[in-house]
Amino acid sequence: MVRIKDVAREAGVAPSTVSLVMNKKGYVSEETRRKVEAAMKKLHYVPSGVARSLSLNRTNTIGVIMPSAAHPFFGELIGELETALYNAGYKMVLCCTHAKDNAERHFVEMLKRRNMDGIIMGAHSLDEGLYDNLERPVVAFDRYLNDCIPIVHCDHCQGGKLAAETFLRHSCRHVVEIVGSSIMKTPADDYHRVAAEILTSQGVKVDRIERPWNEPSYASFMQIARQLFADYPDADGILGADLSVSACLYVAQERGLRVPEDVKLLAYDGTLITQMGTQPLTAIRQPIKELAELTVCKLIAMIKGEQDSQPWMIAPTFQPGATC
């Protein structure tokens, strides 16, 4: 195995000079740099990744914390984050927090020990104090953590406006929103708030039904869908995340309701599941790929101590379907 001392001997320089060339630190004359690079090529020298990371005080590893990889939105987001990080020269370490005690805390401790260069946090955390006074960069994805941690998210106010306009265009008179647990406040709450404000200002009745906190099971989505139709049998419009609306489509058909003639269904997220089946869901689509790339770009800029002028939000788009 070729060592840095072998390269130094071949180039006729000190080992410290070889380190300067590899790490692009300090002054090295162009002639010396060429000699070192020629020696590395001749000896087929491959720098130690661990040693290089230690010298640069970086691991080129990013931690990603999400609720679950099985959830369609987070599954797509995790895939896009991994691709964006790979293209930028970083490895991803994933932590899914659902049904795991202390997993999130262990991950943050790894960051504190400098086992990672930064964290992308998108889980349903109730332990926000974990993120206070961290010395390494953290970017939140669609989550409020504290005033010092920036957030990348979709422009949910615009999403709410698109949703309201869709229901008004179809003359809906009673819309039910399936909202996330009130235990947590996130930027995504804005699409429900804005949609309700616009609809009520136009005389549309708006009700809400709340999902349990951090419960992504199939059974829970079906339970909420059945409760919605039982509590609001006259609803002619339903707005919620993809899985919630998918469950409502199933239950509506189970109850003999015609979609979209009797009830309009509008999903929010627009993941791949909305485009599958015999009746694709009409949706407000979050641009997951672009959001992932923006999140990675922001975090890497923070790691390098650079300023980044890109906005922190990206607008959603309307995705036509067969349910609205």
PDB file of C-alpha atoms in Angstrom, residues 187-317:
ATOM      1  CA  PRO A 187     -45.238  25.986   7.523  1.00  0.00           C
ATOM      2  CA  ALA A 188     -47.583  23.505   5.809  1.00  0.00           C
ATOM      3  CA  ASP A 189     -50.363  24.654   8.136  1.00  0.00           C
ATOM      4  CA  ASP A 190     -50.573  27.739   5.915  1.00  0.00           C
ATOM      5  CA  TYR A 191     -52.208  25.946   2.999  1.00  0.00           C
ATOM      6  CA  HIS A 192     -55.144  24.918   5.172  1.00  0.00           C
ATOM      7  CA  ARG A 193     -55.384  28.370   6.762  1.00  0.00           C
ATOM      8  CA  VAL A 194     -55.263  30.313   3.489  1.00  0.00           C
ATOM      9  CA  ALA A 195     -57.671  27.963   1.712  1.00  0.00           C
ATOM     10  CA  ALA A 196     -60.172  28.263   4.574  1.00  0.00           C
ATOM     11  CA  GLU A 197     -59.896  32.059   4.687  1.00  0.00           C
ATOM     12  CA  ILE A 198     -60.561  32.421   0.960  1.00  0.00           C
ATOM     13  CA  LEU A 199     -63.397  29.895   0.909  1.00  0.00           C
ATOM     14  CA  THR A 200     -65.228  31.328   3.926  1.00  0.00           C
ATOM     15  CA  SER A 201     -64.915  34.837   2.476  1.00  0.00           C
ATOM     16  CA  GLN A 202     -66.872  33.518  -0.508  1.00  0.00           C
ATOM     17  CA  GLY A 203     -69.595  31.979   1.652  1.00  0.00           C
ATOM     18  CA  VAL A 204     -68.303  28.406   1.539  1.00  0.00           C
ATOM     19  CA  LYS A 205     -68.663  26.376   4.746  1.00  0.00           C
ATOM     20  CA  VAL A 206     -65.318  24.950   5.916  1.00  0.00           C
ATOM     21  CA  ASP A 207     -64.852  22.261   8.563  1.00  0.00           C
ATOM     22  CA  ARG A 208     -61.727  20.513   9.799  1.00  0.00           C
ATOM     23  CA  ILE A 209     -60.934  17.028  10.950  1.00  0.00           C
ATOM     24  CA  GLU A 210     -57.606  16.428  12.663  1.00  0.00           C
ATOM     25  CA  ARG A 211     -55.292  13.472  12.153  1.00  0.00           C
ATOM     26  CA  PRO A 212     -53.453  11.902  15.129  1.00  0.00           C
ATOM     27  CA  TRP A 213     -49.855  12.987  15.665  1.00  0.00           C
ATOM     28  CA  ASN A 214     -47.117  11.003  13.878  1.00  0.00           C
ATOM     29  CA  GLU A 215     -49.399   8.104  12.929  1.00  0.00           C
ATOM     30  CA  PRO A 216     -48.755   7.080   9.316  1.00  0.00           C
ATOM     31  CA  SER A 217     -50.507   3.694   9.314  1.00  0.00           C
ATOM     32  CA  TYR A 218     -52.974   2.708   6.587  1.00  0.00           C
ATOM     33  CA  ALA A 219     -55.615   1.967   9.230  1.00  0.00           C
ATOM     34  CA  SER A 220     -55.431   5.496  10.654  1.00  0.00           C
ATOM     35  CA  PHE A 221     -55.996   7.093   7.232  1.00  0.00           C
ATOM     36  CA  MET A 222     -59.016   4.883   6.623  1.00  0.00           C
ATOM     37  CA  GLN A 223     -60.408   5.629  10.071  1.00  0.00           C
ATOM     38  CA  ILE A 224     -60.238   9.378   9.494  1.00  0.00           C
ATOM     39  CA  ALA A 225     -61.829   9.037   6.045  1.00  0.00           C
ATOM     40  CA  ARG A 226     -64.745   7.052   7.436  1.00  0.00           C
ATOM     41  CA  GLN A 227     -65.149   9.518  10.313  1.00  0.00           C
ATOM     42  CA  LEU A 228     -65.210  12.423   7.853  1.00  0.00           C
ATOM     43  CA  PHE A 229     -68.040  11.019   5.750  1.00  0.00           C
ATOM     44  CA  ALA A 230     -69.977  10.045   8.883  1.00  0.00           C
ATOM     45  CA  ASP A 231     -69.625  13.494  10.493  1.00  0.00           C
ATOM     46  CA  TYR A 232     -70.046  15.584   7.299  1.00  0.00           C
ATOM     47  CA  PRO A 233     -72.318  13.635   4.903  1.00  0.00           C
ATOM     48  CA  ASP A 234     -73.114  16.811   2.936  1.00  0.00           C
ATOM     49  CA  ALA A 235     -69.445  17.681   2.197  1.00  0.00           C
ATOM     50  CA  ASP A 236     -68.892  18.295  -1.506  1.00  0.00           C
ATOM     51  CA  GLY A 237     -65.165  19.063  -1.306  1.00  0.00           C
ATOM     52  CA  ILE A 238     -62.277  17.471   0.609  1.00  0.00           C
ATOM     53  CA  LEU A 239     -58.711  18.780   0.940  1.00  0.00           C
ATOM     54  CA  GLY A 240     -55.821  16.897   2.534  1.00  0.00           C
ATOM     55  CA  ALA A 241     -52.456  15.230   1.994  1.00  0.00           C
ATOM     56  CA  ASP A 242     -52.189  12.525  -0.667  1.00  0.00           C
ATOM     57  CA  LEU A 243     -52.762   9.512   1.577  1.00  0.00           C
ATOM     58  CA  SER A 244     -55.700  11.160   3.351  1.00  0.00           C
ATOM     59  CA  VAL A 245     -57.425  11.937   0.062  1.00  0.00           C
ATOM     60  CA  SER A 246     -56.597   8.485  -1.354  1.00  0.00           C
ATOM     61  CA  ALA A 247     -58.401   6.975   1.640  1.00  0.00           C
ATOM     62  CA  CYS A 248     -61.348   9.325   1.057  1.00  0.00           C
ATOM     63  CA  LEU A 249     -61.594   8.184  -2.562  1.00  0.00           C
ATOM     64  CA  TYR A 250     -61.804   4.575  -1.411  1.00  0.00           C
ATOM     65  CA  VAL A 251     -64.425   5.313   1.252  1.00  0.00           C
ATOM     66  CA  ALA A 252     -66.491   7.520  -1.095  1.00  0.00           C
ATOM     67  CA  GLN A 253     -66.719   4.661  -3.584  1.00  0.00           C
ATOM     68  CA  GLU A 254     -67.490   2.293  -0.719  1.00  0.00           C
ATOM     69  CA  ARG A 255     -70.442   4.526   0.223  1.00  0.00           C
ATOM     70  CA  GLY A 256     -71.717   4.690  -3.372  1.00  0.00           C
ATOM     71  CA  LEU A 257     -70.690   8.332  -3.905  1.00  0.00           C
ATOM     72  CA  ARG A 258     -69.589   9.467  -7.338  1.00  0.00           C
ATOM     73  CA  VAL A 259     -66.267  11.297  -7.606  1.00  0.00           C
ATOM     74  CA  PRO A 260     -66.132  14.061  -8.736  1.00  0.00           C
ATOM     75  CA  GLU A 261     -69.883  14.433  -9.374  1.00  0.00           C
ATOM     76  CA  ASP A 262     -70.969  14.120  -5.713  1.00  0.00           C
ATOM     77  CA  VAL A 263     -67.758  15.122  -3.958  1.00  0.00           C
ATOM     78  CA  LYS A 264     -64.593  16.815  -5.201  1.00  0.00           C
ATOM     79  CA  LEU A 265     -61.283  15.446  -3.841  1.00  0.00           C
ATOM     80  CA  LEU A 266     -58.122  17.565  -3.909  1.00  0.00           C
ATOM     81  CA  ALA A 267     -54.826  16.129  -2.686  1.00  0.00           C
ATOM     82  CA  TYR A 268     -51.916  18.196  -1.430  1.00  0.00           C
ATOM     83  CA  ASP A 269     -48.350  17.035  -2.215  1.00  0.00           C
ATOM     84  CA  GLY A 270     -48.803  15.411  -5.627  1.00  0.00           C
ATOM     85  CA  THR A 271     -46.562  12.396  -5.050  1.00  0.00           C
ATOM     86  CA  LEU A 272     -46.454   9.499  -7.489  1.00  0.00           C
ATOM     87  CA  ILE A 273     -49.381   7.730  -5.829  1.00  0.00           C
ATOM     88  CA  THR A 274     -51.734  10.487  -7.007  1.00  0.00           C
ATOM     89  CA  GLN A 275     -50.992   9.565 -10.632  1.00  0.00           C
ATOM     90  CA  MET A 276     -51.676   5.855 -10.267  1.00  0.00           C
ATOM     91  CA  GLY A 277     -54.892   3.854 -10.363  1.00  0.00           C
ATOM     92  CA  THR A 278     -57.954   4.150 -12.548  1.00  0.00           C
ATOM     93  CA  GLN A 279     -58.865   7.567 -11.091  1.00  0.00           C
ATOM     94  CA  PRO A 280     -55.752   9.765 -10.683  1.00  0.00           C
ATOM     95  CA  LEU A 281     -56.078  12.349  -7.927  1.00  0.00           C
ATOM     96  CA  THR A 282     -56.305  16.031  -8.702  1.00  0.00           C
ATOM     97  CA  ALA A 283     -53.547  17.630  -6.630  1.00  0.00           C
ATOM     98  CA  ILE A 284     -51.563  20.675  -5.611  1.00  0.00           C
ATOM     99  CA  ARG A 285     -48.046  19.413  -6.290  1.00  0.00           C
ATOM    100  CA  GLN A 286     -45.059  20.267  -4.149  1.00  0.00           C
ATOM    101  CA  PRO A 287     -41.898  20.300  -6.340  1.00  0.00           C
ATOM    102  CA  ILE A 288     -40.074  17.642  -4.304  1.00  0.00           C
ATOM    103  CA  LYS A 289     -36.969  17.370  -6.512  1.00  0.00           C
ATOM    104  CA  GLU A 290     -36.440  21.132  -6.558  1.00  0.00           C
ATOM    105  CA  LEU A 291     -37.069  21.426  -2.811  1.00  0.00           C
ATOM    106  CA  ALA A 292     -34.507  18.692  -2.108  1.00  0.00           C
ATOM    107  CA  GLU A 293     -31.905  20.363  -4.315  1.00  0.00           C
ATOM    108  CA  LEU A 294     -32.525  23.724  -2.660  1.00  0.00           C
ATOM    109  CA  THR A 295     -32.218  22.190   0.820  1.00  0.00           C
ATOM    110  CA  VAL A 296     -28.879  20.572  -0.053  1.00  0.00           C
ATOM    111  CA  CYS A 297     -27.617  23.770  -1.665  1.00  0.00           C
ATOM    112  CA  LYS A 298     -28.473  25.810   1.440  1.00  0.00           C
ATOM    113  CA  LEU A 299     -26.855  23.340   3.839  1.00  0.00           C
ATOM    114  CA  ILE A 300     -23.633  23.045   1.837  1.00  0.00           C
ATOM    115  CA  ALA A 301     -23.370  26.831   1.659  1.00  0.00           C
ATOM    116  CA  MET A 302     -23.671  26.941   5.459  1.00  0.00           C
ATOM    117  CA  ILE A 303     -21.009  24.236   5.841  1.00  0.00           C
ATOM    118  CA  LYS A 304     -18.618  26.208   3.644  1.00  0.00           C
ATOM    119  CA  GLY A 305     -19.441  29.491   5.375  1.00  0.00           C
ATOM    120  CA  GLU A 306     -20.748  30.986   2.154  1.00  0.00           C
ATOM    121  CA  GLN A 307     -23.659  33.317   1.500  1.00  0.00           C
ATOM    122  CA  ASP A 308     -26.490  31.970  -0.604  1.00  0.00           C
ATOM    123  CA  SER A 309     -28.920  34.350  -2.286  1.00  0.00           C
ATOM    124  CA  GLN A 310     -31.559  31.804  -3.370  1.00  0.00           C
ATOM    125  CA  PRO A 311     -35.037  32.094  -1.807  1.00  0.00           C
ATOM    126  CA  TRP A 312     -36.090  29.608   0.872  1.00  0.00           C
ATOM    127  CA  MET A 313     -39.457  28.811  -0.741  1.00  0.00           C
ATOM    128  CA  ILE A 314     -40.585  27.285  -4.037  1.00  0.00           C
ATOM    129  CA  ALA A 315     -44.117  27.665  -5.413  1.00  0.00           C
ATOM    130  CA  PRO A 316     -46.394  24.607  -5.862  1.00  0.00           C
ATOM    131  CA  THR A 317     -48.273  23.852  -9.063  1.00  0.00           C
TER     132      THR A 317
END
